[in-house]
PDB file of C-alpha atoms in Angstrom:
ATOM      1  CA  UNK J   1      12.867  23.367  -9.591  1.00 72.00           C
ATOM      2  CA  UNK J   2      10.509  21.185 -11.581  1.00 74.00           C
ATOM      3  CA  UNK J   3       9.832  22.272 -15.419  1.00 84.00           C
ATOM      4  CA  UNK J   4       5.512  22.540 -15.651  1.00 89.00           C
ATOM      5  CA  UNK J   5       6.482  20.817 -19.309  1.00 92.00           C
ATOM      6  CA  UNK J   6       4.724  17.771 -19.798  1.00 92.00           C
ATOM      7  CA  UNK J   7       8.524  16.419 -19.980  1.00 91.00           C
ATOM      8  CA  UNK J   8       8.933  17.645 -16.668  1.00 92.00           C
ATOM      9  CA  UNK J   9       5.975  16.544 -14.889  1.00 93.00           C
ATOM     10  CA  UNK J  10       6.436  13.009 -16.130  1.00 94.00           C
ATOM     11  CA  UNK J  11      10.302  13.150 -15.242  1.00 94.00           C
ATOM     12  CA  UNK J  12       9.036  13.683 -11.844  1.00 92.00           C
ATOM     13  CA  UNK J  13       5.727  11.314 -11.216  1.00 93.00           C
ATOM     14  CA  UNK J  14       8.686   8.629 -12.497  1.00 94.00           C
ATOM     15  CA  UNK J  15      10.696   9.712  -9.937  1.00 92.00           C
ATOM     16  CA  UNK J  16       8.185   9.681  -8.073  1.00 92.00           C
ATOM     17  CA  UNK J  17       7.094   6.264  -8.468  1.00 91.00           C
ATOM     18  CA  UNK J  18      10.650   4.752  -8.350  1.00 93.00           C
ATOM     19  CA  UNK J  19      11.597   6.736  -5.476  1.00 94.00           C
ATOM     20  CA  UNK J  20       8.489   5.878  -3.618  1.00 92.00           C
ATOM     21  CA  UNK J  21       8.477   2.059  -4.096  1.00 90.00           C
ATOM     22  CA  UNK J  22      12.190   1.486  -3.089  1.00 92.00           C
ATOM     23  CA  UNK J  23      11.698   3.400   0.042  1.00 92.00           C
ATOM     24  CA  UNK J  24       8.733   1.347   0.706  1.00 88.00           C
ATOM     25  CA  UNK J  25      10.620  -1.975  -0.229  1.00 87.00           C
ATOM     26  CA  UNK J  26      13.358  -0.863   1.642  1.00 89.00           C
ATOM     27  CA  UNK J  27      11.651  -0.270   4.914  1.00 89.00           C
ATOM     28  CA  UNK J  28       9.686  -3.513   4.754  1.00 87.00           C
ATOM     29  CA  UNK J  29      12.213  -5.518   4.163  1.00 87.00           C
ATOM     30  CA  UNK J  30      14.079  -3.605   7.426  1.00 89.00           C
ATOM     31  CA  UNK J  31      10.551  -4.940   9.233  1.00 87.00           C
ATOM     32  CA  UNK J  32      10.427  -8.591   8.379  1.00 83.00           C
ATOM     33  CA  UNK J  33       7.668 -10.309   7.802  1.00 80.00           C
ATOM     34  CA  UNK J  34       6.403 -13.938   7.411  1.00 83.00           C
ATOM     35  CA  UNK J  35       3.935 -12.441   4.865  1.00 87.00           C
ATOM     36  CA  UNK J  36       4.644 -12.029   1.098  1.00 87.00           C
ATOM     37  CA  UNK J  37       4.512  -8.140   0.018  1.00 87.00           C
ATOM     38  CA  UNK J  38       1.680  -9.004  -1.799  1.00 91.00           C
ATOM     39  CA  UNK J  39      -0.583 -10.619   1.132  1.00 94.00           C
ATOM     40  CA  UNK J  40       0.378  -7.385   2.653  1.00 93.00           C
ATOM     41  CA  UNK J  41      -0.709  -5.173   0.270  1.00 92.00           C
ATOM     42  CA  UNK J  42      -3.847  -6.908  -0.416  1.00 96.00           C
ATOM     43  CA  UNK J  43      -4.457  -5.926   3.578  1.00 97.00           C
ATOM     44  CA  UNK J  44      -3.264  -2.372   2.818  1.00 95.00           C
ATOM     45  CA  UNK J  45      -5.706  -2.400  -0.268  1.00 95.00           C
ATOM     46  CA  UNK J  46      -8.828  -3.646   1.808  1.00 97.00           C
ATOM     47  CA  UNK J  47      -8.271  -1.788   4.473  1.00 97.00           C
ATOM     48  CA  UNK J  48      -8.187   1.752   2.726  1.00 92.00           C
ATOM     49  CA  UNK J  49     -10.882   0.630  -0.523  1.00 91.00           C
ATOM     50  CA  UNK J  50     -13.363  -1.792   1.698  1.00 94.00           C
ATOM     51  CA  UNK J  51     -14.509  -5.034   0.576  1.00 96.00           C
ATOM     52  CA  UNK J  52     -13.136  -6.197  -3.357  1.00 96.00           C
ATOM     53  CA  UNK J  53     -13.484  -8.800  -4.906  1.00 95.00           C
ATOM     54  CA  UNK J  54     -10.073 -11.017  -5.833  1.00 95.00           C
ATOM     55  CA  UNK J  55      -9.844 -10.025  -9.128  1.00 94.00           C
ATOM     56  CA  UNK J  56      -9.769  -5.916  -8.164  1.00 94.00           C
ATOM     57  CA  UNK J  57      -6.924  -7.270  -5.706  1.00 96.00           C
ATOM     58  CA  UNK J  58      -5.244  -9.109  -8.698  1.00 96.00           C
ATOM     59  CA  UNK J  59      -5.847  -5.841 -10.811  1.00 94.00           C
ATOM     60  CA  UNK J  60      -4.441  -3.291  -8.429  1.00 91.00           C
ATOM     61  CA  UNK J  61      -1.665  -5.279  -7.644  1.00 92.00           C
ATOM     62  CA  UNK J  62      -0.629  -6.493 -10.750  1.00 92.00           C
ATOM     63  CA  UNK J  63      -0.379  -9.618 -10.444  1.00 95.00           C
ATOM     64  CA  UNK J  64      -2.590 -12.627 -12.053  1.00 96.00           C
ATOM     65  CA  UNK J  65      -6.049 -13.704  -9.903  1.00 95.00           C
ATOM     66  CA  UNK J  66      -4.672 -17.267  -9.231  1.00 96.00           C
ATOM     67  CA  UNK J  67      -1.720 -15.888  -7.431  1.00 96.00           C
ATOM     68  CA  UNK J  68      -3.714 -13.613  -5.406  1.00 96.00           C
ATOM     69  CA  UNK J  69      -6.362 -16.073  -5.009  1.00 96.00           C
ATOM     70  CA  UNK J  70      -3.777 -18.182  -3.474  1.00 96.00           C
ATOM     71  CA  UNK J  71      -2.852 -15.147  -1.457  1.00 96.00           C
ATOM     72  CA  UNK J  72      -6.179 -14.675  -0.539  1.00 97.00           C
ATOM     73  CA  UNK J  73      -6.419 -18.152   0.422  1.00 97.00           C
ATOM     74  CA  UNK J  74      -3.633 -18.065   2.679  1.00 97.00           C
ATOM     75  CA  UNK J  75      -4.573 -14.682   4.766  1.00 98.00           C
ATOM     76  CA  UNK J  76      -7.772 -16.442   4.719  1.00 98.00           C
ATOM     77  CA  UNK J  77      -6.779 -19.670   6.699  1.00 98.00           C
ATOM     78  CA  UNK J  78      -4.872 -17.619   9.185  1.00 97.00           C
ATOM     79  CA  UNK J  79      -8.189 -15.193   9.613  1.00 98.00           C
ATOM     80  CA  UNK J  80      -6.587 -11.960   8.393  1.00 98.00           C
ATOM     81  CA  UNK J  81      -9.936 -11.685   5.511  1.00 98.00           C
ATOM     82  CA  UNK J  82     -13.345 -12.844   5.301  1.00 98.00           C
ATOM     83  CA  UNK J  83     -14.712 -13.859   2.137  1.00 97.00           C
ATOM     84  CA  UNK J  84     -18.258 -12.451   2.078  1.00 95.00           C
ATOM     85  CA  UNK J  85     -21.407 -12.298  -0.692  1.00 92.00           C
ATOM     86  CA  UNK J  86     -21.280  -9.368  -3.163  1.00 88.00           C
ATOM     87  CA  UNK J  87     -23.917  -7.096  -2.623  1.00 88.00           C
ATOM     88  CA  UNK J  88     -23.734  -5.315  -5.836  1.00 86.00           C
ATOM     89  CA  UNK J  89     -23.435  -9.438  -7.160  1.00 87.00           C
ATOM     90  CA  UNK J  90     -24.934 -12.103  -5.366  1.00 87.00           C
ATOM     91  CA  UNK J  91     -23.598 -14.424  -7.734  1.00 88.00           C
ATOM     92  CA  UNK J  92     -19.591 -13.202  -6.853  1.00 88.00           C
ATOM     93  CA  UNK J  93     -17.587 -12.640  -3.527  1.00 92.00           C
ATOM     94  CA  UNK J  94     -15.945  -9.751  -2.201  1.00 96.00           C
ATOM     95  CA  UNK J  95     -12.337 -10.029   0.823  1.00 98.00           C
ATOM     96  CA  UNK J  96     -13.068  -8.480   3.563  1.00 97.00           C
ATOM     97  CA  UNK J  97     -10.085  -7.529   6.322  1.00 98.00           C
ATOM     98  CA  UNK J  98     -10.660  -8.606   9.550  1.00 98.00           C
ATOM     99  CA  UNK J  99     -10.117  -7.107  12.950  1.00 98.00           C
ATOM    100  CA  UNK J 100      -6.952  -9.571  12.884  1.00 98.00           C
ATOM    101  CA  UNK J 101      -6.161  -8.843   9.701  1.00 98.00           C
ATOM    102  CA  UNK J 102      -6.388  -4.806  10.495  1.00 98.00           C
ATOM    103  CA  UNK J 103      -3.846  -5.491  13.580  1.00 97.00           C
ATOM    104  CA  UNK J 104      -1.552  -7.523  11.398  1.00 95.00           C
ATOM    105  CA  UNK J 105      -1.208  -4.584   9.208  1.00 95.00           C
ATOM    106  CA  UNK J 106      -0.627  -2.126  12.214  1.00 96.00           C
ATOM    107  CA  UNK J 107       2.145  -4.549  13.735  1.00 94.00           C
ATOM    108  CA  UNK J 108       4.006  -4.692  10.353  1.00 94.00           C
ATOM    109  CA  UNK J 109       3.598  -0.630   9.718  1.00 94.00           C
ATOM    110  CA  UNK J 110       4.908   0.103  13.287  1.00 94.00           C
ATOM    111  CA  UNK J 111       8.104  -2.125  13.172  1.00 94.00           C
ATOM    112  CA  UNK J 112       8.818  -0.348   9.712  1.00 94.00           C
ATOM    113  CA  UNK J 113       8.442   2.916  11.214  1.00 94.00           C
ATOM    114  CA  UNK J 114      10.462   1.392  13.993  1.00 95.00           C
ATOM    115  CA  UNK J 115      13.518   1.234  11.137  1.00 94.00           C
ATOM    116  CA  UNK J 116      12.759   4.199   9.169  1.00 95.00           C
ATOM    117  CA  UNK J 117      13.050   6.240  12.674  1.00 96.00           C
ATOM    118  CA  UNK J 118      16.700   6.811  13.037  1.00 95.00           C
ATOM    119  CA  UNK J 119      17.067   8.053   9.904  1.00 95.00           C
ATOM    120  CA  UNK J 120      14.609  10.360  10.357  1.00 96.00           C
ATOM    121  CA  UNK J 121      15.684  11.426  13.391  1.00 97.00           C
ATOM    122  CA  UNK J 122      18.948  12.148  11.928  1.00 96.00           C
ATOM    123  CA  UNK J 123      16.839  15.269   9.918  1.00 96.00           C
ATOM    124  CA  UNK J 124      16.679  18.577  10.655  1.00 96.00           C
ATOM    125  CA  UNK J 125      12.897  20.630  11.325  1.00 96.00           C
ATOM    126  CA  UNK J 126      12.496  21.766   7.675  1.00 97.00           C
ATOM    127  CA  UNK J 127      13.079  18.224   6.382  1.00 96.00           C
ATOM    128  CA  UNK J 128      10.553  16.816   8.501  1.00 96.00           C
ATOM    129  CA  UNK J 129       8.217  19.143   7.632  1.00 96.00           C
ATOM    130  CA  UNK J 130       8.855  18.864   4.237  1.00 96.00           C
ATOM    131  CA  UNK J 131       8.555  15.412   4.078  1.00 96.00           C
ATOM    132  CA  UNK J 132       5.007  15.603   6.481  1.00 95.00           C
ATOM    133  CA  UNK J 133       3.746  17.589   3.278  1.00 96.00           C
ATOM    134  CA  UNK J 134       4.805  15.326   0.953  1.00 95.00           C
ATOM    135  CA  UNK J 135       3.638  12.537   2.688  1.00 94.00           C
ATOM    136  CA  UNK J 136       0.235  14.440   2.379  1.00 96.00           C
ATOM    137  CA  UNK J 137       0.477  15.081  -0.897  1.00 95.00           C
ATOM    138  CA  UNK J 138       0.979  11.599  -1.887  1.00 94.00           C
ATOM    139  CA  UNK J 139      -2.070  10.401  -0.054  1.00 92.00           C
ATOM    140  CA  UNK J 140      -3.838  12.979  -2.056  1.00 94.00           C
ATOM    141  CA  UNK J 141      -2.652  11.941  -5.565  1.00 94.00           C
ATOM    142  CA  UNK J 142      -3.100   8.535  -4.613  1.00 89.00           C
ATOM    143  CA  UNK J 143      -7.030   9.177  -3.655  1.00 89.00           C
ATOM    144  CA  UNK J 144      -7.530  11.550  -6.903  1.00 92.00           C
ATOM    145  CA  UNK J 145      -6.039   8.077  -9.028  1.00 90.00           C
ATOM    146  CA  UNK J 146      -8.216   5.805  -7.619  1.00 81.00           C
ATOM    147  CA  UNK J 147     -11.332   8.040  -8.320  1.00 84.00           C
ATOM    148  CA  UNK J 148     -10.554   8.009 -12.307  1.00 78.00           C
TER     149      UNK J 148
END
């Protein structure tokens, strides 16, 4: 059981975190990919924010804006985004994900799920349910961070 300390919270939003990135590293690296992680998560970022500029990609990922311009550029010249006008800026641009760019995504998800399924498999009913709540609950977090 998890302490409701502040201690214990943070003990477990760390775990969390670390747990949470190595399965995801794990299974994409099970996928392949020509893509870097980070072209692919810019495509995971525009398709669940919208349009954003290259510096909110560079922001949310971490990384500086000339590497993810370069990313940008690259996802770009194989038409997986758009670069559009800013309508809040008419002055800036914003990446857009195209319909290429969306499938791209969906290929590289569904041979990752394609490797994460035996192991899966090998649970029992109350795991998998379990783990379709948490799964839930981590989109949820994830939405109530991004609105603060």
């Amino acid at each position: 059981m998890v302490s409701r300390s502040p201690e214990g919270i943070d003990q477990l939003a760390a775990r969390l975190i670390s747990q949470g990135s190595r399965f995801a590293r794990t299974a994409s690296r099970r996928a392949g990919t020509q893509r870097s992680l980070i072209a692919l998560r810019a495509l995971a970022n525009l398709q669940q924010e919208g349009d954003l500029r290259v510096g909110e990609l560079a922001l949310r990922e971490a990384i500086t804006q000339p590497a993810m311009t370069a990313a940008v550029n690259r996802l770009e010249a194989d038409g997986l985004v758009a670069r559009g006008t800013d309508p809040a800026d008419a002055r800036a641009t914003v990446v857009s994900l195209t319909g290429a760019g969306a499938e791209e995504l969906h290929r590289f998800r569904m041979r990752a799920a394609a490797k994460v399924r035996p192991a899966l498999e090998g649970l029992g009913e109350d795991d998998l349910a379990v783990l379709t709540r948490a799964a839930d609950l981590l989109q949820e977090l994830a939405d109530r961070l991004n609105q603060e």
